[in-house]
CSV table of C-alpha atoms and ligand atoms in Angstrom, one decimal:
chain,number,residue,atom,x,y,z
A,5,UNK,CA,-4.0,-13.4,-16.3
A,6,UNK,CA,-4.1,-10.5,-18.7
A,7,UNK,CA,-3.1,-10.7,-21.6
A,8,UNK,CA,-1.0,-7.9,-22.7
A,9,UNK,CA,-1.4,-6.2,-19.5
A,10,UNK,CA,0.5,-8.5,-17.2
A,11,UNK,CA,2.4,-11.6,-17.8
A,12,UNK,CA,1.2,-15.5,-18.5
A,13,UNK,CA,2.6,-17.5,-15.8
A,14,UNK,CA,-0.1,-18.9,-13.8
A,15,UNK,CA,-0.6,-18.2,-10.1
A,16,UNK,CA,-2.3,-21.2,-8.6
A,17,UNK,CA,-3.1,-24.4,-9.9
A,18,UNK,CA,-6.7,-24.5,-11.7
A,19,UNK,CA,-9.6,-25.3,-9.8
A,20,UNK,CA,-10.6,-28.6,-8.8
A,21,UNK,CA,-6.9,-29.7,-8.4
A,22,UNK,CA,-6.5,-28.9,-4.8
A,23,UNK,CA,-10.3,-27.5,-3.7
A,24,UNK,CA,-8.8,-29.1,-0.2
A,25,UNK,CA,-6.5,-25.9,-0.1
A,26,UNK,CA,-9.3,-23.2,-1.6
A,27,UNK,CA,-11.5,-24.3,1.3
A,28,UNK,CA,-9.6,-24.1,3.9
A,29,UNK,CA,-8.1,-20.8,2.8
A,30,UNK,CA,-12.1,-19.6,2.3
A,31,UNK,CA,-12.5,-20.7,5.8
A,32,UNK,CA,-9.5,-18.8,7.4
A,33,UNK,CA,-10.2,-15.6,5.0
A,34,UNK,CA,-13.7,-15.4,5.4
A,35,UNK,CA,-13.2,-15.4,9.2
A,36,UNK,CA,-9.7,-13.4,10.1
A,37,UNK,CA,-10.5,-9.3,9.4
A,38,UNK,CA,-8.4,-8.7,6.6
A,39,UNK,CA,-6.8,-5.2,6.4
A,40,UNK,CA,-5.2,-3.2,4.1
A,41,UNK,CA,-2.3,-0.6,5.2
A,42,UNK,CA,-1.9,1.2,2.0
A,43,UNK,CA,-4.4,2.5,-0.8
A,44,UNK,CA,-4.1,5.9,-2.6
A,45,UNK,CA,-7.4,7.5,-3.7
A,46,UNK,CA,-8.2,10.6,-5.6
A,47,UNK,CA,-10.7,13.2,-4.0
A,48,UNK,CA,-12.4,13.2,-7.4
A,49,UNK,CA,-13.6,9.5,-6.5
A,50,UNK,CA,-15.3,10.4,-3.0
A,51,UNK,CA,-18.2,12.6,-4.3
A,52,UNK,CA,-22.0,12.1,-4.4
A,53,UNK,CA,-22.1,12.2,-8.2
A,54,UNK,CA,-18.7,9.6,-8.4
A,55,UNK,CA,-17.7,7.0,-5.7
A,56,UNK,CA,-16.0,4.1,-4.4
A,57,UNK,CA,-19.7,2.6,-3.6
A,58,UNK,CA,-19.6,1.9,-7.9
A,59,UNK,CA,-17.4,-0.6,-9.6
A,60,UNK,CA,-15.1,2.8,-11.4
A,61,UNK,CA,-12.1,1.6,-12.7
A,62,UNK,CA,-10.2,2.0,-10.2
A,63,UNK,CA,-8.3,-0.9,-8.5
A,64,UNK,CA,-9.8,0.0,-5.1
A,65,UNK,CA,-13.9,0.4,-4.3
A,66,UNK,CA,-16.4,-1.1,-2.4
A,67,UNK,CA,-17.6,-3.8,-4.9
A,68,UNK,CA,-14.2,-5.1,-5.6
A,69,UNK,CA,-13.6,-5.1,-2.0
A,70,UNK,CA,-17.0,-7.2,-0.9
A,71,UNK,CA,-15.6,-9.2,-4.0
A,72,UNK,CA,-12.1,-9.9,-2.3
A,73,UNK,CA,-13.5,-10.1,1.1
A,74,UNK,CA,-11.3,-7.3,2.3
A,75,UNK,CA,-12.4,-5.9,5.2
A,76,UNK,CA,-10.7,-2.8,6.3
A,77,UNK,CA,-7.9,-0.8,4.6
A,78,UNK,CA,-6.5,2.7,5.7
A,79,UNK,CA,-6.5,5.2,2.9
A,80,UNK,CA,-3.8,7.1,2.1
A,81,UNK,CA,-4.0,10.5,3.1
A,82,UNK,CA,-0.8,11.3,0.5
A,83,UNK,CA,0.8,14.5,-0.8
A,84,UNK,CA,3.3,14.4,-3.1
A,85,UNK,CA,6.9,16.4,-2.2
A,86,UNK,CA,7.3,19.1,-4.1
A,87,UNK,CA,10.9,20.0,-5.2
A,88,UNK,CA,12.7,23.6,-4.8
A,89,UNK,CA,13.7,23.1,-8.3
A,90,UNK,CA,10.5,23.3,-9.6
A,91,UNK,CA,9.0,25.4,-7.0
A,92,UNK,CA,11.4,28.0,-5.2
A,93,UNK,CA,8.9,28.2,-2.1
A,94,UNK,CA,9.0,24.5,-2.0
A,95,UNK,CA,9.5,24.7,2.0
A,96,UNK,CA,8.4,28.5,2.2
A,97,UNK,CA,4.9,29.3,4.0
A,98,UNK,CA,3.3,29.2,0.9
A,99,UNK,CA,4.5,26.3,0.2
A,100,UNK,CA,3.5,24.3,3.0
A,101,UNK,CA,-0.1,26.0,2.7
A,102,UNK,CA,-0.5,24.2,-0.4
A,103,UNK,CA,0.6,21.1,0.7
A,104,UNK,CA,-1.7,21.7,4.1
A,105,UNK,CA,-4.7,22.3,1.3
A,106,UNK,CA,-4.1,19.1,-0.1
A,107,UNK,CA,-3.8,17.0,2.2
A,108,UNK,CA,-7.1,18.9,4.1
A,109,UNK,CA,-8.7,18.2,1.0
A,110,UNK,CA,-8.3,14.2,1.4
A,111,UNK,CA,-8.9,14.3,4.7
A,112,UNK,CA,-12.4,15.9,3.9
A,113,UNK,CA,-12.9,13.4,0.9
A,114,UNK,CA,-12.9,10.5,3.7
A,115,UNK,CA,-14.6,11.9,6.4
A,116,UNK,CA,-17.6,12.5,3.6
A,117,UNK,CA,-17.4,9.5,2.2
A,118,UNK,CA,-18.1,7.8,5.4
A,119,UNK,CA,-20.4,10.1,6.9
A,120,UNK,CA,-22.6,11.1,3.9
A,121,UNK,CA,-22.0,8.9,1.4
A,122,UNK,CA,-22.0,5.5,2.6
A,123,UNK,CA,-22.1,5.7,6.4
A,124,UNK,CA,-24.3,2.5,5.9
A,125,UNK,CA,-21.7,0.3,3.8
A,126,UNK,CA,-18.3,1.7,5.3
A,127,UNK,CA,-17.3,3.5,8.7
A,128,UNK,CA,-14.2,5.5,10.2
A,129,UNK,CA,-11.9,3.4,13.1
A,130,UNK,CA,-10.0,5.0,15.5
A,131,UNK,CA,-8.6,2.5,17.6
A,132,UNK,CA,-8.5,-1.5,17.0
A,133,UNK,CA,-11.6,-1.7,19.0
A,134,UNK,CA,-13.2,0.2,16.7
A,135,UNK,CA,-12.4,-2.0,13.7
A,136,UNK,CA,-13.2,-5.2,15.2
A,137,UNK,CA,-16.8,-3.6,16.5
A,138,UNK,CA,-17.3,-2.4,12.8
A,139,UNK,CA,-16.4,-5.6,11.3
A,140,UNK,CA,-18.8,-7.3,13.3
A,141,UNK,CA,-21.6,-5.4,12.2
A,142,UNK,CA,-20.5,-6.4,8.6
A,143,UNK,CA,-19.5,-3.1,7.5
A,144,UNK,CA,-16.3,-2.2,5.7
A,145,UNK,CA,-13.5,-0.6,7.7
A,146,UNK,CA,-11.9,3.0,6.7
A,147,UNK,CA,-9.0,3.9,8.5
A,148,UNK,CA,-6.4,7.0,7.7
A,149,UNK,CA,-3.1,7.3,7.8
A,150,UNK,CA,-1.0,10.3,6.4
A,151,UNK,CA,1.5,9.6,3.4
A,152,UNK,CA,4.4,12.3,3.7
A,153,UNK,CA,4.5,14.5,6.7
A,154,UNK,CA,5.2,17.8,3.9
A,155,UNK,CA,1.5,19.1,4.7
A,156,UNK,CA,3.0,19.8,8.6
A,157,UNK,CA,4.8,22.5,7.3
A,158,UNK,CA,6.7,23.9,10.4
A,159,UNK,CA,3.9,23.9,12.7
A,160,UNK,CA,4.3,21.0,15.1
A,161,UNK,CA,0.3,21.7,16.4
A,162,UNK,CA,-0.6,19.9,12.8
A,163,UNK,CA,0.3,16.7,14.4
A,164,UNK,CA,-2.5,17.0,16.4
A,165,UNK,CA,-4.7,18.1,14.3
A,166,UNK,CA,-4.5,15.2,11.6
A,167,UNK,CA,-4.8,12.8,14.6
A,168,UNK,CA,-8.1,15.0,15.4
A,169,UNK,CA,-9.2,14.3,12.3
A,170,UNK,CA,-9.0,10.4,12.1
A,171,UNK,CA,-4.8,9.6,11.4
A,172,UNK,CA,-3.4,6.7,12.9
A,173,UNK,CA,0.2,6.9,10.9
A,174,UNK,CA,2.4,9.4,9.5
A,175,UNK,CA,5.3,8.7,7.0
A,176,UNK,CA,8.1,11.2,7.6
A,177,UNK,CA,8.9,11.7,3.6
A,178,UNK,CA,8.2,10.8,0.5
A,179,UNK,CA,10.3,10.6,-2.8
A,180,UNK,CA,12.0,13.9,-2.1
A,181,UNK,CA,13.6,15.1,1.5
A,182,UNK,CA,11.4,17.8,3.4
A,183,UNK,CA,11.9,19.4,6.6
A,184,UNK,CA,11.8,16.8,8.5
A,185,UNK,CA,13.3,14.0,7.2
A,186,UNK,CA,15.8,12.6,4.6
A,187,UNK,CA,14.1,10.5,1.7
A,188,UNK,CA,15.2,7.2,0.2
A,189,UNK,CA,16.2,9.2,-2.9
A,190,UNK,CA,19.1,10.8,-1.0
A,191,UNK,CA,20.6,7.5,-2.7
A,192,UNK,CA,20.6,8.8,-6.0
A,193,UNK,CA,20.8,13.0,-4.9
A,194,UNK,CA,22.5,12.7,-1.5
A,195,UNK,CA,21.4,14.0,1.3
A,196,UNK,CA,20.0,16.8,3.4
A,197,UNK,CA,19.9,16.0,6.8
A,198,UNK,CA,22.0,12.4,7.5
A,199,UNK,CA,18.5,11.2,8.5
A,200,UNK,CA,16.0,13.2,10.9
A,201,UNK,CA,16.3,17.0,10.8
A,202,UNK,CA,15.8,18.3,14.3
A,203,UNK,CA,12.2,19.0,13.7
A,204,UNK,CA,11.5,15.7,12.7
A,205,UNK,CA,13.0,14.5,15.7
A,206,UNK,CA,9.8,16.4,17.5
A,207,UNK,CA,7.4,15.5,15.0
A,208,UNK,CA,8.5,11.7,16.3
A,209,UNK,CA,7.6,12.7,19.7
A,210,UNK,CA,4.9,14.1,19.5
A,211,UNK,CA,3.6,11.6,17.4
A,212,UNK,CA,4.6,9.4,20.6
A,213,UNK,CA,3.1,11.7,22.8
A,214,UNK,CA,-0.5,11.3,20.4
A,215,UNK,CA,-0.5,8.0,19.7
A,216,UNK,CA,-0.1,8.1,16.5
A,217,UNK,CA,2.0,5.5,14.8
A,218,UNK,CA,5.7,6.5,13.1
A,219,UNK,CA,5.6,5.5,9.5
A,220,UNK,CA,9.2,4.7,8.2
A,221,UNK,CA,7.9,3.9,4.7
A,222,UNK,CA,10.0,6.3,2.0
A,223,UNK,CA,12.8,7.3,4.2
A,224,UNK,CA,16.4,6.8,3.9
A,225,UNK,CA,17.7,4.2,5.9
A,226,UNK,CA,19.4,6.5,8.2
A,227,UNK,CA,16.2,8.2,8.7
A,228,UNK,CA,15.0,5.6,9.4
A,229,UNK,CA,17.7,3.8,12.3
A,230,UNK,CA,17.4,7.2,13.8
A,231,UNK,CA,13.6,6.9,14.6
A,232,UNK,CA,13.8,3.2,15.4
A,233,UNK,CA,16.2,5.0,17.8
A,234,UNK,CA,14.0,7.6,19.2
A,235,UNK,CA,10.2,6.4,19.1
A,236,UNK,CA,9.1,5.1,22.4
A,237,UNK,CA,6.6,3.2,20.4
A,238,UNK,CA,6.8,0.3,17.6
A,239,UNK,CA,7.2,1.8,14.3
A,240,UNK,CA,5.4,0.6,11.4
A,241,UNK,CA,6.7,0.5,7.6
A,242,UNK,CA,3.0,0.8,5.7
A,243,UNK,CA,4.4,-0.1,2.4
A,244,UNK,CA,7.7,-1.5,2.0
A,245,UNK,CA,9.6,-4.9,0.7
A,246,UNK,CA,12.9,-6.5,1.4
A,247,UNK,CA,15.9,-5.1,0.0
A,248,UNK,CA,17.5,-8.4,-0.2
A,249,UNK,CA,15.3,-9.8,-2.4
A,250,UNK,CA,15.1,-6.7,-5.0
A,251,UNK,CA,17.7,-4.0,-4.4
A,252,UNK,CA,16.0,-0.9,-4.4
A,253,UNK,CA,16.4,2.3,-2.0
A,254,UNK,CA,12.7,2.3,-1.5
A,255,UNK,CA,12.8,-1.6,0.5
A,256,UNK,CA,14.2,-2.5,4.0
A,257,UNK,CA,17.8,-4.2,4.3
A,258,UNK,CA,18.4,-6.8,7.0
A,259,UNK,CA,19.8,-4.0,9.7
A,260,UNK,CA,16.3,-1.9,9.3
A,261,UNK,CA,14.4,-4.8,9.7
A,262,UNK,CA,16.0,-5.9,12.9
A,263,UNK,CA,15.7,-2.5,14.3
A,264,UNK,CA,12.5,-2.4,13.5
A,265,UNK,CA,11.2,-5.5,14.9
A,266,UNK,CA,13.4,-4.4,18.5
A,267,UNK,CA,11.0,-1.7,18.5
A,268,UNK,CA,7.9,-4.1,18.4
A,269,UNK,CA,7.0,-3.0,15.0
A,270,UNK,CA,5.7,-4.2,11.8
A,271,UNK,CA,6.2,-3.8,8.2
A,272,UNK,CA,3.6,-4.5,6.0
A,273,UNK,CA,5.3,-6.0,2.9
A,274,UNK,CA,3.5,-4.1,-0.3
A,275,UNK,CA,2.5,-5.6,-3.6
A,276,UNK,CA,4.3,-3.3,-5.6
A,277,UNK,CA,5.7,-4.7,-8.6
A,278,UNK,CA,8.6,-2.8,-9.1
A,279,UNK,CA,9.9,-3.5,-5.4
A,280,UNK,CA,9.4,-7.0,-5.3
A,281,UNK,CA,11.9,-7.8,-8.4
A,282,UNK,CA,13.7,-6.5,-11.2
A,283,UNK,CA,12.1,-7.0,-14.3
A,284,UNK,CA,14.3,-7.0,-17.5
A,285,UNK,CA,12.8,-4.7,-19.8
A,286,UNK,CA,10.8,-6.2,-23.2
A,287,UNK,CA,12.8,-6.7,-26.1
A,288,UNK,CA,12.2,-4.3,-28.9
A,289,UNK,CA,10.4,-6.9,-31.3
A,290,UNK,CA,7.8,-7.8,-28.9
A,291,UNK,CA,7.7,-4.8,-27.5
A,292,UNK,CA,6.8,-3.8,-31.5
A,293,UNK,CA,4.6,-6.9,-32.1
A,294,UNK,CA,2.6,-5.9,-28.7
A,295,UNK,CA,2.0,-2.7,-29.7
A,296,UNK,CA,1.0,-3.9,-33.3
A,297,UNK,CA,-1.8,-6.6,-31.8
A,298,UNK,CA,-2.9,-4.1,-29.7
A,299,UNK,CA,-3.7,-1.5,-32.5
A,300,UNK,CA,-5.2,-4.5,-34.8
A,301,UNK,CA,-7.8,-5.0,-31.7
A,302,UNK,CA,-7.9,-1.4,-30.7
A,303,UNK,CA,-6.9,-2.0,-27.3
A,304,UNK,CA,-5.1,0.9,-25.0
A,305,UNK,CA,-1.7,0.6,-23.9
A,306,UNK,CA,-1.3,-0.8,-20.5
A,307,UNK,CA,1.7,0.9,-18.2
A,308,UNK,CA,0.1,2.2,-15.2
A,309,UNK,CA,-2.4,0.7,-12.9
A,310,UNK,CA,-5.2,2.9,-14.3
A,311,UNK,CA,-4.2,2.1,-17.6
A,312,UNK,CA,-4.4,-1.2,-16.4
A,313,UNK,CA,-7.7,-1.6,-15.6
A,314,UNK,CA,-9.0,0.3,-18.7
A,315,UNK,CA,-7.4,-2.3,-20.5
A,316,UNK,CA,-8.9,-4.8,-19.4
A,317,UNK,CA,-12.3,-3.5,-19.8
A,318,UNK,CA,-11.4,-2.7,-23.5
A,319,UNK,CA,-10.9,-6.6,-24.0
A,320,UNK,CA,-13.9,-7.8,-21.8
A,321,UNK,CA,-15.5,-5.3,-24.4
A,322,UNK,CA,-14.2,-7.2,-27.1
A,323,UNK,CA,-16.6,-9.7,-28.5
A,324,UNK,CA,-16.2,-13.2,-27.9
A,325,UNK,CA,-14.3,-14.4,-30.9
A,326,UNK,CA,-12.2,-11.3,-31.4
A,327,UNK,CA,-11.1,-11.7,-28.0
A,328,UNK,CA,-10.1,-15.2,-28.4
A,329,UNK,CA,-8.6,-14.7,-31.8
A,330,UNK,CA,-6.5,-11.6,-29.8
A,331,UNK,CA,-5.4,-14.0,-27.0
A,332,UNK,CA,-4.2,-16.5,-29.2
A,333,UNK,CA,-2.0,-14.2,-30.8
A,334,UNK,CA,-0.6,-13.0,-27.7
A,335,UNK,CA,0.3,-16.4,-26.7
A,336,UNK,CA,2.2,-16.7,-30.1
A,337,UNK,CA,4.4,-13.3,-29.4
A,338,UNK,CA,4.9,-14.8,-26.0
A,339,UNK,CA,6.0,-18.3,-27.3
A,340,UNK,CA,8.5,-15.9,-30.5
A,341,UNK,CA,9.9,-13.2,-28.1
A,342,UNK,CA,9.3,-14.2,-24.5
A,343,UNK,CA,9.7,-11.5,-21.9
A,344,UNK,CA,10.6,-11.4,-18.0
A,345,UNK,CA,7.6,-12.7,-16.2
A,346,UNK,CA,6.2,-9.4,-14.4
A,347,UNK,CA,5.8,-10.0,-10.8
A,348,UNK,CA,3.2,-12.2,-9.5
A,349,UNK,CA,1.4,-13.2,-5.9
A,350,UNK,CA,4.4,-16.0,-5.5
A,351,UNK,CA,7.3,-13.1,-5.8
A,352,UNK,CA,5.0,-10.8,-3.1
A,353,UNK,CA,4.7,-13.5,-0.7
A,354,UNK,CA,8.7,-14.9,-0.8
A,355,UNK,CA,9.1,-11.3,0.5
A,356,UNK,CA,6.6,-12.2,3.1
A,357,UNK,CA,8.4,-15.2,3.6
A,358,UNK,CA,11.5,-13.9,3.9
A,359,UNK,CA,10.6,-11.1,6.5
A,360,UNK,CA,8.8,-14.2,8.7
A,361,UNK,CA,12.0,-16.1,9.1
A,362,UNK,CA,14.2,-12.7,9.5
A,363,UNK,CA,11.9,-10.8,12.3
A,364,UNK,CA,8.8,-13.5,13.4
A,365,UNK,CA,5.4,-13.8,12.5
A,366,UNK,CA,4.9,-11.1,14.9
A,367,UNK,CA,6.1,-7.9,12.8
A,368,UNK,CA,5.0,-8.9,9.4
A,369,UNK,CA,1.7,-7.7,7.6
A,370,UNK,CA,-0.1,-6.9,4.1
A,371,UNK,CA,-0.6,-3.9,1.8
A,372,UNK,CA,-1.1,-3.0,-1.9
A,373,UNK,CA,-0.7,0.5,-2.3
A,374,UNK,CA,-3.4,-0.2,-5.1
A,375,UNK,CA,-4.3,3.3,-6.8
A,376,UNK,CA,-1.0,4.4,-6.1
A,377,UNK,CA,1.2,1.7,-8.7
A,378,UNK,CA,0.6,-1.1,-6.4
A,379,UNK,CA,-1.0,-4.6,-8.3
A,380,UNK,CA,0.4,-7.6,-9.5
A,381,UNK,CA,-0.6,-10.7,-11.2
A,382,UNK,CA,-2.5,-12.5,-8.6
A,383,UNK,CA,-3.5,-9.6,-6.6
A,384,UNK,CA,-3.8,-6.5,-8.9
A,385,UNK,CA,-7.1,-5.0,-8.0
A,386,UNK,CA,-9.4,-5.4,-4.5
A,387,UNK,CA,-11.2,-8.4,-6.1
A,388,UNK,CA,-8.4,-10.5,-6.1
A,389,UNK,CA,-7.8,-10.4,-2.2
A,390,UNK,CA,-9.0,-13.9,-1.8
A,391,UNK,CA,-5.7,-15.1,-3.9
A,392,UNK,CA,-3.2,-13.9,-1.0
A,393,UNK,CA,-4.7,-15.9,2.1
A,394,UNK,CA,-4.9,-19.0,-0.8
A,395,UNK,CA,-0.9,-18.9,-1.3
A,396,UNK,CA,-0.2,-18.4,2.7
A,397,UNK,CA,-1.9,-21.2,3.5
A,398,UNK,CA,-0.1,-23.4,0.5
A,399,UNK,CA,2.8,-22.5,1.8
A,400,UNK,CA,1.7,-23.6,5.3
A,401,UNK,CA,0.9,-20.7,7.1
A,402,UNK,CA,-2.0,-21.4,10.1
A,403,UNK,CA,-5.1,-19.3,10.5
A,404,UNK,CA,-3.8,-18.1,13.7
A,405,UNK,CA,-0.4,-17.0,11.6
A,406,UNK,CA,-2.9,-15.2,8.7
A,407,UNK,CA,-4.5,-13.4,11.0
A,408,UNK,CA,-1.1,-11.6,12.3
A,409,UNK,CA,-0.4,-11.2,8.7
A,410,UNK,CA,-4.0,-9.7,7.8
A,411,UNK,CA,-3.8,-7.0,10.6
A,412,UNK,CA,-3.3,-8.6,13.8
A,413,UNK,CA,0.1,-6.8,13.7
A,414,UNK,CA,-0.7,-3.7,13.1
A,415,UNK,CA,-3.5,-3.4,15.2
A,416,UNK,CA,-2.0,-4.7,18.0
A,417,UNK,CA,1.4,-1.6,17.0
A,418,UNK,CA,-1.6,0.8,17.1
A,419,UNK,CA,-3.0,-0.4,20.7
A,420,UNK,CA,0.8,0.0,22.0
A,421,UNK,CA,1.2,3.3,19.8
A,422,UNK,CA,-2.1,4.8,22.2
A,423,UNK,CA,-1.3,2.8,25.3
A,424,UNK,CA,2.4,4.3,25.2
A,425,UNK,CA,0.7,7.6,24.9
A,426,UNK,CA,-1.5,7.3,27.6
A,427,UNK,CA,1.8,6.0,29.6
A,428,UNK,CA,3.7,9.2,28.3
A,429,UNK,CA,0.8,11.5,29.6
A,430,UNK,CA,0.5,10.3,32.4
A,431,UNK,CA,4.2,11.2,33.1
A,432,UNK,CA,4.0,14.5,32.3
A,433,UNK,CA,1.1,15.5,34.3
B,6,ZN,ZN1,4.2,5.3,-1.2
């Protein structure tokens, strides 16, 4: 727990109480790969002079990950959708360019990281085989897939060049339509296309024709039906939850997931707080008596997951008695003006749950979307990795079910993703 940052119901029994369940879950964890399908990164974090290879603050780098025992994660190649409010040429040539620069720009940060910067600790996979080769020469695992399909701009031949260089998915939208595809936010600001626009509908193809998987993550449901519709290959959702359990546009409702799981996909249920359940908001006297402990100690604010983890260096900072004395106090707010419980690693995996008994073992899987607001109490940075495969397999989940959930999945959607191209190829030749 931290206090102050998170809330103070526990997770898992302490230690020594059931060492039966930590051991088998060590066993099973240290043995299935486990992947990641979602982690943002800044480019500013993959240089020679600054890197993932150090413990930065972020929640996502290569000693927190050796730490949690995560093996492979894709990073998100991600650009954000710029509005035509904001910026007129939004979905002008000059606009795309920009967004084509930025995403470029994260495409380069990865390839360098893993070719220059620690080829010997982490290395790019293509294809499954790839992954499970790496992994078994005890390296890490970098994969890419592309958040927001803004950065194609109108130029259909970009789909093949991200898959040139190293993207397995491709989410249609982000917060925001584009040209190709309506965004979960048409909720709020209705909508531009009632799902797909017709480009879209050939970006889908020729992802098909690639190999490259669909992403349906941040569409709008429509969107979404439509491509279940389309794609000749399973379609994945790289971060999403269940809308049943927390009603927000961003999650999957029972018809999506259906359809998805006809197409032989996956979604990989994310640890995102604010999509796994609604969290009343603090009251304004411990919000006030908060704020006022955390002046007396000299501690930062805590909203986002950066924030976060500052935080929580500040108190390991503290010194020893201070720190007690300020976690003492915090239990006494907690005890005068309780809040909501923030969501915790028992919330994330009723979603998994939930998705199990709705669509099978078979189209479930794991991500964070750490770096990018993912994190909850539990499993809020890479180090805590470890904590997931502990709850599954309290809840009864087998080793050969973990392993599904850790990747099996979605490695198995990418082998039908390139075999389906192959197929597809093949026809048209
Ligand atoms: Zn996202």
């Amino acid at each position: 727990m931290i206090p102050g940052g998170t809330d103070s119901s526990t997770v898992a029994d302490p230690p020594g109480i059931d060492d039966a369940w930590a051991n088998r879950a060590r066993a099973i964890h240290d043995k299935v790969i486990t992947l990641d399908s979602h982690i943002d990164f800044e480019p500013a974090n993959l240089v020679a002079e600054r890197n993932y290879t150090e413990r930065l603050d972020s929640q996502f780098n290569l000693p927190k990950m050796i730490d949690g025992g995560l093996d492979a994660l894709f990073f998100s190649i991600f650009v954000g959708q710029t509005k035509e409010a904001q910026y007129p040429d939004a979905f002008q040539p000059t606009g795309y360019e920009r967004a084509y620069a930025a995403a470029i720009e994260k495409f380069n940060a990865v390839a360098r990281f893993v070719g220059a910067i620690a080829p010997d600790k982490i290395e790019l996979a293509l294809t499954s085989s790839d992954v499970r080769r790496i992994h078994a020469t005890g390296k890490k695992i970098a994969l890419m897939g592309v958040e927001n399909g803004y950065p194609i701009g109108e130029d259909i031949a970009r789909v093949k060049e991200f898959h040139g260089r190293g993207a397995r998915y491709l989410s249609l939208a982000h917060n925001g339509h584009n040209q190709l595809s309506d965004s979960h936010t048409g909720e709020r600001d209705g909508w531009k296309w009632n799902g797909l626009s017709p480009f879209g509908k050939q970006v889908v193809t020729e992802m098909n024709r690639l190999g490259v998987m669909v992403d349906v993550s941040h569409a709008s449901k429509e969107s979404m039906l439509q491509t279940a519709e389309l794609s000749k290959a399973p379609v994945i959702a790289s971060h999403s939850a269940v809308r049943a359990l927390c009603d927000v546009s961003r999650n999957m409702d029972d018809e999506q997931l259906l359809a998805l799981k006809k197409t032989g996909g996956v979604i990989q249920v994310v640890a995102y707080g604010g999509f796994l359940k609604t969290t009343k908001a603090d009251s304004p006297e411990r919000m006030g008596a908060i704020a006022a402990l955390k002046k007396e100690y000299n501690l930062p604010e805590a909203p986002g997951p950066v924030q976060r983890a500052r935080f929580q260096a500040a108190l390991t900072d503290l010194p020893a008695d201070q720190r007690t004395k300020y976690e003492k106090k915090f239990v006494e707010i907690g005890e005068q003006y309780p809040g909501d419980p923030l969501p915790n690693l028992k919330d994330f995996v009723d979603h998994i749950d939930y998705t199990v008994k709705l669509i099978g073992i078979d189209h479930v899987g794991i991500s964070s979307d750490f770096d990018g607001g993912g994190g909850i109490t539990g499993w809020n940075d890479a180090s805590e990795t470890f904590n997931v495969t502990l709850e599954l397999v309290r809840r009864g989940y087998t080793e050969e079910q973990i392993e599904k959930l850790w990747g099996g999945n979605l490695l198995r959607v990418m082998d039908e993703a390139q075999r389906s191209a192959s197929k597809l190829k093949k026809k048209t030749a």
